[in-house]
PDB file of C-alpha atoms in Angstrom:
ATOM      1  CA  UNK B   1     114.657 128.272 107.214  1.00 37.00           C
ATOM      2  CA  UNK B   2     113.544 124.846 107.182  1.00 43.00           C
ATOM      3  CA  UNK B   3     114.111 122.100 109.394  1.00 45.00           C
ATOM      4  CA  UNK B   4     116.937 120.844 107.165  1.00 43.00           C
ATOM      5  CA  UNK B   5     118.612 124.118 106.940  1.00 41.00           C
ATOM      6  CA  UNK B   6     117.193 124.930 103.419  1.00 45.00           C
ATOM      7  CA  UNK B   7     115.039 127.985 102.883  1.00 41.00           C
ATOM      8  CA  UNK B   8     111.250 127.663 103.154  1.00 45.00           C
ATOM      9  CA  UNK B   9     108.763 129.122 100.647  1.00 48.00           C
ATOM     10  CA  UNK B  10     105.754 130.619 102.546  1.00 46.00           C
ATOM     11  CA  UNK B  11     102.615 129.896 100.298  1.00 48.00           C
ATOM     12  CA  UNK B  12     100.348 131.686 102.671  1.00 52.00           C
ATOM     13  CA  UNK B  13      99.650 132.212 106.323  1.00 51.00           C
ATOM     14  CA  UNK B  14      98.719 128.569 107.066  1.00 62.00           C
ATOM     15  CA  UNK B  15     100.840 126.693 104.499  1.00 74.00           C
ATOM     16  CA  UNK B  16     104.606 126.462 104.395  1.00 86.00           C
ATOM     17  CA  UNK B  17     106.801 124.549 102.008  1.00 90.00           C
ATOM     18  CA  UNK B  18     109.768 122.954 103.463  1.00 92.00           C
ATOM     19  CA  UNK B  19     112.322 120.342 103.121  1.00 94.00           C
ATOM     20  CA  UNK B  20     112.078 117.722 106.160  1.00 95.00           C
ATOM     21  CA  UNK B  21     113.779 114.741 107.473  1.00 96.00           C
ATOM     22  CA  UNK B  22     111.525 112.017 106.718  1.00 95.00           C
ATOM     23  CA  UNK B  23     112.152 110.223 110.002  1.00 95.00           C
ATOM     24  CA  UNK B  24     110.575 113.151 111.631  1.00 95.00           C
ATOM     25  CA  UNK B  25     107.234 112.367 109.990  1.00 95.00           C
ATOM     26  CA  UNK B  26     104.749 109.615 110.837  1.00 93.00           C
ATOM     27  CA  UNK B  27     101.768 108.192 109.248  1.00 88.00           C
ATOM     28  CA  UNK B  28      98.234 109.056 110.520  1.00 85.00           C
ATOM     29  CA  UNK B  29      96.336 106.226 111.987  1.00 83.00           C
ATOM     30  CA  UNK B  30      93.496 107.307 109.159  1.00 83.00           C
ATOM     31  CA  UNK B  31      95.931 106.558 106.252  1.00 78.00           C
ATOM     32  CA  UNK B  32      94.160 105.378 103.328  1.00 73.00           C
ATOM     33  CA  UNK B  33      96.839 103.288 101.628  1.00 73.00           C
ATOM     34  CA  UNK B  34      96.796  99.443 102.240  1.00 72.00           C
ATOM     35  CA  UNK B  35     100.203  98.514 103.894  1.00 70.00           C
ATOM     36  CA  UNK B  36     100.900  96.332 100.669  1.00 67.00           C
ATOM     37  CA  UNK B  37     101.173  99.748  98.906  1.00 60.00           C
ATOM     38  CA  UNK B  38     104.200 100.648 100.901  1.00 59.00           C
ATOM     39  CA  UNK B  39     106.003  97.464 100.727  1.00 63.00           C
ATOM     40  CA  UNK B  40     109.572  97.466  99.137  1.00 65.00           C
ATOM     41  CA  UNK B  41     108.492  94.710  96.686  1.00 71.00           C
ATOM     42  CA  UNK B  42     105.262  96.437  95.466  1.00 77.00           C
ATOM     43  CA  UNK B  43     105.836  97.166  91.646  1.00 82.00           C
ATOM     44  CA  UNK B  44     104.222 100.414  91.799  1.00 81.00           C
ATOM     45  CA  UNK B  45     106.388 101.317  94.871  1.00 83.00           C
ATOM     46  CA  UNK B  46     109.605 100.181  93.346  1.00 87.00           C
ATOM     47  CA  UNK B  47     108.669 102.558  90.312  1.00 89.00           C
ATOM     48  CA  UNK B  48     107.983 105.408  92.455  1.00 89.00           C
ATOM     49  CA  UNK B  49     111.320 105.023  94.486  1.00 90.00           C
ATOM     50  CA  UNK B  50     113.302 104.731  91.354  1.00 91.00           C
ATOM     51  CA  UNK B  51     111.725 107.790  89.940  1.00 92.00           C
ATOM     52  CA  UNK B  52     112.373 109.779  93.021  1.00 92.00           C
ATOM     53  CA  UNK B  53     116.041 108.622  93.160  1.00 92.00           C
ATOM     54  CA  UNK B  54     116.475 109.546  89.352  1.00 92.00           C
ATOM     55  CA  UNK B  55     114.441 112.751  89.007  1.00 91.00           C
ATOM     56  CA  UNK B  56     113.983 114.084  92.657  1.00 92.00           C
ATOM     57  CA  UNK B  57     110.532 114.929  94.407  1.00 92.00           C
ATOM     58  CA  UNK B  58     108.378 117.043  92.054  1.00 88.00           C
ATOM     59  CA  UNK B  59     105.123 116.680  94.102  1.00 89.00           C
ATOM     60  CA  UNK B  60     105.377 117.610  97.926  1.00 93.00           C
ATOM     61  CA  UNK B  61     103.682 115.753 100.486  1.00 92.00           C
ATOM     62  CA  UNK B  62     101.099 117.283 102.915  1.00 91.00           C
ATOM     63  CA  UNK B  63     101.675 117.234 106.616  1.00 93.00           C
ATOM     64  CA  UNK B  64     100.304 118.770 109.791  1.00 90.00           C
ATOM     65  CA  UNK B  65     102.325 119.375 113.104  1.00 90.00           C
ATOM     66  CA  UNK B  66     101.815 117.117 116.033  1.00 89.00           C
ATOM     67  CA  UNK B  67     102.905 117.830 119.774  1.00 87.00           C
ATOM     68  CA  UNK B  68     104.680 115.679 122.378  1.00 86.00           C
ATOM     69  CA  UNK B  69     105.650 113.039 119.876  1.00 86.00           C
ATOM     70  CA  UNK B  70     109.516 113.509 119.775  1.00 87.00           C
ATOM     71  CA  UNK B  71     111.374 112.625 117.644  1.00 91.00           C
ATOM     72  CA  UNK B  72     108.171 113.083 115.340  1.00 93.00           C
ATOM     73  CA  UNK B  73     107.164 116.533 114.620  1.00 94.00           C
ATOM     74  CA  UNK B  74     104.819 115.958 111.768  1.00 94.00           C
ATOM     75  CA  UNK B  75     101.991 113.754 110.574  1.00 92.00           C
ATOM     76  CA  UNK B  76     100.973 112.914 106.984  1.00 91.00           C
ATOM     77  CA  UNK B  77      97.871 114.280 105.530  1.00 87.00           C
ATOM     78  CA  UNK B  78      98.481 112.977 102.114  1.00 85.00           C
ATOM     79  CA  UNK B  79     101.521 111.388 100.573  1.00 86.00           C
ATOM     80  CA  UNK B  80     101.954 108.201 102.362  1.00 86.00           C
ATOM     81  CA  UNK B  81     103.814 106.336  99.466  1.00 85.00           C
ATOM     82  CA  UNK B  82     105.980 109.157  98.761  1.00 90.00           C
ATOM     83  CA  UNK B  83     107.035 109.408 102.257  1.00 92.00           C
ATOM     84  CA  UNK B  84     107.796 105.608 102.680  1.00 90.00           C
ATOM     85  CA  UNK B  85     109.971 105.965  99.332  1.00 91.00           C
ATOM     86  CA  UNK B  86     111.659 108.923 100.745  1.00 94.00           C
ATOM     87  CA  UNK B  87     112.282 106.922 103.976  1.00 92.00           C
ATOM     88  CA  UNK B  88     113.667 103.891 102.029  1.00 91.00           C
ATOM     89  CA  UNK B  89     116.087 106.075 100.170  1.00 93.00           C
ATOM     90  CA  UNK B  90     117.105 108.279 103.262  1.00 93.00           C
ATOM     91  CA  UNK B  91     118.202 104.822 104.801  1.00 91.00           C
ATOM     92  CA  UNK B  92     120.069 103.779 101.813  1.00 89.00           C
ATOM     93  CA  UNK B  93     122.369 106.663 101.380  1.00 86.00           C
ATOM     94  CA  UNK B  94     124.881 108.379 103.970  1.00 86.00           C
ATOM     95  CA  UNK B  95     123.773 111.744 102.825  1.00 87.00           C
ATOM     96  CA  UNK B  96     120.144 111.357 103.658  1.00 91.00           C
ATOM     97  CA  UNK B  97     117.200 111.897 101.508  1.00 94.00           C
ATOM     98  CA  UNK B  98     114.988 115.125 102.738  1.00 94.00           C
ATOM     99  CA  UNK B  99     111.414 115.113 101.811  1.00 96.00           C
ATOM    100  CA  UNK B 100     109.463 118.159 100.282  1.00 95.00           C
ATOM    101  CA  UNK B 101     106.299 118.908 102.420  1.00 95.00           C
ATOM    102  CA  UNK B 102     103.738 121.259 102.641  1.00 92.00           C
ATOM    103  CA  UNK B 103     103.010 122.095 106.336  1.00 92.00           C
ATOM    104  CA  UNK B 104      98.977 122.588 106.690  1.00 87.00           C
ATOM    105  CA  UNK B 105      98.133 124.012 110.144  1.00 78.00           C
ATOM    106  CA  UNK B 106      94.530 124.178 109.021  1.00 74.00           C
ATOM    107  CA  UNK B 107      94.144 120.448 109.089  1.00 75.00           C
ATOM    108  CA  UNK B 108      94.106 120.106 113.092  1.00 77.00           C
ATOM    109  CA  UNK B 109      90.556 119.036 113.020  1.00 82.00           C
ATOM    110  CA  UNK B 110      90.182 115.235 112.453  1.00 85.00           C
ATOM    111  CA  UNK B 111      87.473 115.777 109.849  1.00 89.00           C
ATOM    112  CA  UNK B 112      89.356 118.095 107.819  1.00 84.00           C
ATOM    113  CA  UNK B 113      92.092 115.985 107.890  1.00 83.00           C
ATOM    114  CA  UNK B 114      90.433 112.790 106.652  1.00 87.00           C
ATOM    115  CA  UNK B 115      88.475 115.004 104.155  1.00 88.00           C
ATOM    116  CA  UNK B 116      91.779 116.406 102.630  1.00 82.00           C
ATOM    117  CA  UNK B 117      93.244 112.912 102.456  1.00 79.00           C
ATOM    118  CA  UNK B 118      90.247 111.720 100.639  1.00 84.00           C
ATOM    119  CA  UNK B 119      89.989 114.726  98.098  1.00 82.00           C
ATOM    120  CA  UNK B 120      93.665 114.267  96.960  1.00 73.00           C
ATOM    121  CA  UNK B 121      93.374 110.494  96.404  1.00 66.00           C
ATOM    122  CA  UNK B 122      89.826 111.140  94.638  1.00 66.00           C
ATOM    123  CA  UNK B 123      91.413 113.507  92.317  1.00 57.00           C
ATOM    124  CA  UNK B 124      93.842 111.169  91.276  1.00 57.00           C
ATOM    125  CA  UNK B 125      91.785 108.251  91.320  1.00 53.00           C
ATOM    126  CA  UNK B 126      94.423 105.685  92.410  1.00 73.00           C
ATOM    127  CA  UNK B 127      92.888 104.260  95.678  1.00 81.00           C
ATOM    128  CA  UNK B 128      91.591 101.018  95.154  1.00 89.00           C
ATOM    129  CA  UNK B 129      87.885 100.195  96.098  1.00 93.00           C
ATOM    130  CA  UNK B 130      89.195  98.054  99.009  1.00 94.00           C
ATOM    131  CA  UNK B 131      91.256 100.896 100.222  1.00 90.00           C
ATOM    132  CA  UNK B 132      88.489 103.311  99.897  1.00 92.00           C
ATOM    133  CA  UNK B 133      86.252 101.120 101.685  1.00 94.00           C
ATOM    134  CA  UNK B 134      88.536 100.538 104.457  1.00 93.00           C
ATOM    135  CA  UNK B 135      88.988 104.287 104.685  1.00 92.00           C
ATOM    136  CA  UNK B 136      85.275 104.937 105.195  1.00 95.00           C
ATOM    137  CA  UNK B 137      84.954 102.060 107.691  1.00 94.00           C
ATOM    138  CA  UNK B 138      87.765 103.638 109.750  1.00 92.00           C
ATOM    139  CA  UNK B 139      85.804 106.928 109.685  1.00 94.00           C
ATOM    140  CA  UNK B 140      82.641 105.254 111.074  1.00 94.00           C
ATOM    141  CA  UNK B 141      84.757 103.248 113.664  1.00 93.00           C
ATOM    142  CA  UNK B 142      86.242 106.334 114.930  1.00 90.00           C
ATOM    143  CA  UNK B 143      83.001 108.301 114.740  1.00 93.00           C
ATOM    144  CA  UNK B 144      84.588 110.974 112.603  1.00 92.00           C
ATOM    145  CA  UNK B 145      81.337 110.634 110.687  1.00 95.00           C
ATOM    146  CA  UNK B 146      78.130 109.306 112.448  1.00 94.00           C
ATOM    147  CA  UNK B 147      76.606 107.363 109.486  1.00 95.00           C
ATOM    148  CA  UNK B 148      77.134 106.320 105.896  1.00 95.00           C
ATOM    149  CA  UNK B 149      74.793 109.145 104.913  1.00 95.00           C
ATOM    150  CA  UNK B 150      77.168 111.643 106.401  1.00 96.00           C
ATOM    151  CA  UNK B 151      80.039 110.439 104.761  1.00 95.00           C
ATOM    152  CA  UNK B 152      77.872 110.505 101.226  1.00 96.00           C
ATOM    153  CA  UNK B 153      77.250 114.217 101.909  1.00 95.00           C
ATOM    154  CA  UNK B 154      80.880 115.180 102.973  1.00 94.00           C
ATOM    155  CA  UNK B 155      82.558 113.179  99.903  1.00 92.00           C
ATOM    156  CA  UNK B 156      79.769 113.514  97.018  1.00 93.00           C
ATOM    157  CA  UNK B 157      79.704 109.743  96.656  1.00 93.00           C
ATOM    158  CA  UNK B 158      76.052 108.138  96.356  1.00 95.00           C
ATOM    159  CA  UNK B 159      74.830 106.543  99.710  1.00 94.00           C
ATOM    160  CA  UNK B 160      74.683 103.352  97.391  1.00 94.00           C
ATOM    161  CA  UNK B 161      78.230 103.576  96.465  1.00 94.00           C
ATOM    162  CA  UNK B 162      79.401 104.433 100.205  1.00 95.00           C
ATOM    163  CA  UNK B 163      77.537 100.997 101.325  1.00 95.00           C
ATOM    164  CA  UNK B 164      79.290  99.102  98.452  1.00 94.00           C
ATOM    165  CA  UNK B 165      82.563 100.309  99.396  1.00 95.00           C
ATOM    166  CA  UNK B 166      82.322  99.536 102.986  1.00 95.00           C
ATOM    167  CA  UNK B 167      80.648  96.029 102.202  1.00 94.00           C
ATOM    168  CA  UNK B 168      83.740  95.405 100.202  1.00 94.00           C
ATOM    169  CA  UNK B 169      86.111  96.156 103.080  1.00 93.00           C
ATOM    170  CA  UNK B 170      84.006  94.234 105.499  1.00 94.00           C
ATOM    171  CA  UNK B 171      84.167  90.787 103.390  1.00 94.00           C
ATOM    172  CA  UNK B 172      85.566  87.956 105.711  1.00 94.00           C
ATOM    173  CA  UNK B 173      89.269  86.941 105.599  1.00 94.00           C
ATOM    174  CA  UNK B 174      88.535  83.803 103.632  1.00 95.00           C
ATOM    175  CA  UNK B 175      87.352  85.790 100.520  1.00 96.00           C
ATOM    176  CA  UNK B 176      90.060  88.412 100.609  1.00 95.00           C
ATOM    177  CA  UNK B 177      92.682  85.670 101.195  1.00 95.00           C
ATOM    178  CA  UNK B 178      91.178  83.964  97.969  1.00 96.00           C
ATOM    179  CA  UNK B 179      92.103  87.172  96.095  1.00 96.00           C
ATOM    180  CA  UNK B 180      95.696  87.145  97.390  1.00 93.00           C
ATOM    181  CA  UNK B 181      95.531  90.885  97.368  1.00 91.00           C
ATOM    182  CA  UNK B 182      92.254  92.586  98.165  1.00 93.00           C
ATOM    183  CA  UNK B 183      93.096  95.648  95.900  1.00 91.00           C
ATOM    184  CA  UNK B 184      92.331  93.452  93.134  1.00 92.00           C
ATOM    185  CA  UNK B 185      88.782  93.210  93.823  1.00 96.00           C
ATOM    186  CA  UNK B 186      86.376  95.233  91.854  1.00 96.00           C
ATOM    187  CA  UNK B 187      83.678  97.370  93.186  1.00 95.00           C
ATOM    188  CA  UNK B 188      81.023  95.998  91.003  1.00 94.00           C
ATOM    189  CA  UNK B 189      81.506  92.766  92.716  1.00 95.00           C
ATOM    190  CA  UNK B 190      80.628  94.009  96.207  1.00 94.00           C
ATOM    191  CA  UNK B 191      77.103  93.084  96.369  1.00 92.00           C
ATOM    192  CA  UNK B 192      77.500  89.546  95.120  1.00 93.00           C
ATOM    193  CA  UNK B 193      80.451  88.796  97.237  1.00 94.00           C
ATOM    194  CA  UNK B 194      78.578  90.138 100.267  1.00 92.00           C
ATOM    195  CA  UNK B 195      75.758  87.941  99.398  1.00 91.00           C
ATOM    196  CA  UNK B 196      78.108  84.927  98.958  1.00 91.00           C
ATOM    197  CA  UNK B 197      79.566  85.777 102.493  1.00 90.00           C
ATOM    198  CA  UNK B 198      76.306  86.020 104.081  1.00 89.00           C
ATOM    199  CA  UNK B 199      75.311  82.550 102.692  1.00 86.00           C
ATOM    200  CA  UNK B 200      78.584  80.967 102.963  1.00 86.00           C
ATOM    201  CA  UNK B 201      79.142  77.548 104.750  1.00 86.00           C
ATOM    202  CA  UNK B 202      82.078  75.019 105.246  1.00 89.00           C
ATOM    203  CA  UNK B 203      82.038  73.941 101.465  1.00 90.00           C
ATOM    204  CA  UNK B 204      82.222  77.631 100.408  1.00 93.00           C
ATOM    205  CA  UNK B 205      85.101  78.300 102.956  1.00 93.00           C
ATOM    206  CA  UNK B 206      86.967  75.210 101.605  1.00 94.00           C
ATOM    207  CA  UNK B 207      86.697  76.697  97.970  1.00 95.00           C
ATOM    208  CA  UNK B 208      87.957  79.981  99.323  1.00 95.00           C
ATOM    209  CA  UNK B 209      90.946  78.324 101.201  1.00 95.00           C
ATOM    210  CA  UNK B 210      91.818  76.323  97.962  1.00 96.00           C
ATOM    211  CA  UNK B 211      91.863  79.412  95.777  1.00 96.00           C
ATOM    212  CA  UNK B 212      94.195  81.212  98.130  1.00 96.00           C
ATOM    213  CA  UNK B 213      96.882  78.448  97.841  1.00 95.00           C
ATOM    214  CA  UNK B 214      96.170  77.410  94.100  1.00 95.00           C
ATOM    215  CA  UNK B 215      99.439  77.711  92.038  1.00 95.00           C
ATOM    216  CA  UNK B 216      99.648  79.492  89.621  1.00 94.00           C
ATOM    217  CA  UNK B 217      97.249  82.066  91.119  1.00 93.00           C
ATOM    218  CA  UNK B 218      93.848  82.286  89.260  1.00 95.00           C
ATOM    219  CA  UNK B 219      92.873  85.706  87.788  1.00 96.00           C
ATOM    220  CA  UNK B 220      90.867  87.829  89.751  1.00 95.00           C
ATOM    221  CA  UNK B 221      87.772  87.305  87.492  1.00 97.00           C
ATOM    222  CA  UNK B 222      88.281  83.483  88.037  1.00 96.00           C
ATOM    223  CA  UNK B 223      88.317  83.986  91.801  1.00 96.00           C
ATOM    224  CA  UNK B 224      85.195  85.909  91.586  1.00 96.00           C
ATOM    225  CA  UNK B 225      83.155  83.335  89.393  1.00 96.00           C
ATOM    226  CA  UNK B 226      84.306  80.466  91.500  1.00 95.00           C
ATOM    227  CA  UNK B 227      83.384  82.129  94.844  1.00 95.00           C
ATOM    228  CA  UNK B 228      79.942  83.239  93.665  1.00 93.00           C
ATOM    229  CA  UNK B 229      79.465  79.597  92.019  1.00 93.00           C
ATOM    230  CA  UNK B 230      80.353  77.971  95.418  1.00 92.00           C
ATOM    231  CA  UNK B 231      78.128  79.965  97.530  1.00 88.00           C
ATOM    232  CA  UNK B 232      74.824  78.131  98.652  1.00 82.00           C
ATOM    233  CA  UNK B 233      71.887  79.058  96.681  1.00 72.00           C
ATOM    234  CA  UNK B 234      69.086  80.681  98.704  1.00 59.00           C
ATOM    235  CA  UNK B 235      65.810  78.971  98.357  1.00 54.00           C
ATOM    236  CA  UNK B 236      62.985  81.144  96.876  1.00 51.00           C
ATOM    237  CA  UNK B 237      60.302  81.631  99.390  1.00 55.00           C
ATOM    238  CA  UNK B 238      57.270  79.363  98.489  1.00 57.00           C
ATOM    239  CA  UNK B 239      54.035  81.272  97.802  1.00 58.00           C
ATOM    240  CA  UNK B 240      50.728  79.303  97.947  1.00 61.00           C
ATOM    241  CA  UNK B 241      47.388  80.517  96.577  1.00 64.00           C
ATOM    242  CA  UNK B 242      43.851  79.183  96.370  1.00 62.00           C
ATOM    243  CA  UNK B 243      41.201  80.652  94.206  1.00 61.00           C
ATOM    244  CA  UNK B 244      37.356  80.611  95.050  1.00 57.00           C
ATOM    245  CA  UNK B 245      35.555  80.590  91.529  1.00 61.00           C
ATOM    246  CA  UNK B 246      32.068  81.015  90.410  1.00 58.00           C
ATOM    247  CA  UNK B 247      31.995  78.932  87.186  1.00 63.00           C
ATOM    248  CA  UNK B 248      34.723  80.295  85.166  1.00 64.00           C
ATOM    249  CA  UNK B 249      35.122  83.609  87.113  1.00 66.00           C
ATOM    250  CA  UNK B 250      37.262  84.013  90.096  1.00 63.00           C
ATOM    251  CA  UNK B 251      35.670  85.586  92.909  1.00 53.00           C
ATOM    252  CA  UNK B 252      38.448  85.613  95.549  1.00 55.00           C
ATOM    253  CA  UNK B 253      42.078  84.647  95.924  1.00 64.00           C
ATOM    254  CA  UNK B 254      43.590  83.633  99.192  1.00 56.00           C
ATOM    255  CA  UNK B 255      47.453  83.621  99.468  1.00 62.00           C
ATOM    256  CA  UNK B 256      50.254  82.442 101.974  1.00 58.00           C
ATOM    257  CA  UNK B 257      53.693  83.921 101.710  1.00 57.00           C
ATOM    258  CA  UNK B 258      56.419  83.815 103.974  1.00 53.00           C
ATOM    259  CA  UNK B 259      53.916  83.405 107.109  1.00 51.00           C
ATOM    260  CA  UNK B 260      51.888  86.283 105.687  1.00 56.00           C
ATOM    261  CA  UNK B 261      48.149  85.786 104.412  1.00 50.00           C
ATOM    262  CA  UNK B 262      46.351  88.099 101.857  1.00 55.00           C
ATOM    263  CA  UNK B 263      42.930  88.177  99.938  1.00 55.00           C
ATOM    264  CA  UNK B 264      42.135  89.806  96.803  1.00 58.00           C
TER     265      UNK B 264
END
């Protein structure tokens, strides 16, 4: 029997398909959804909630058991948006709205938990670059993985891409605010925005603040273009060279570059 009294469908020795009370399920601290994706006014969240109300839940979420957390009994492995939508529907009806969940006892290890979450969303390709970068950054901060290289090996992402995702998620608040919603930021802008952030000064921050308040809100491409244009330009290092000649033939060339000297 399930927690709601409905019969369970045992899929194997480590997985059970149950109908559960969504109030007995909590999000994990490693959730890879930005909180904006779980807000009642988010267009995609509204669409999901209406679909669940009209057609029921076709895809189960995945959970793992937790101890000593009453009244919570389970923690989400994947399906944070579906869970939030079921919670909203459960609160809006007297009958309640049970959620279909696969209980995965094999996800007790934290590294296994975060990789299961990553694989499910990678297969659907619906996480934004900012959400992916925030997820990788949390893994490092919590020491689930020791280095970016370890994340690269575990996920199959290149080391360069892992670095770009994390750099995007580490952009200062003034840049994130300029986009209104950091989920709008393209991964291909990561390096240029990180460079702009490193070189930023008061004038750059003033431009970012103005973009965040401008009405109507500019397009994301427009925000990117204005931020990059406002970033202080780094001076190219000066290279000085002097040649020793014998007639028209160069015998030696001395050079000075950024405090280093050379001869050829």
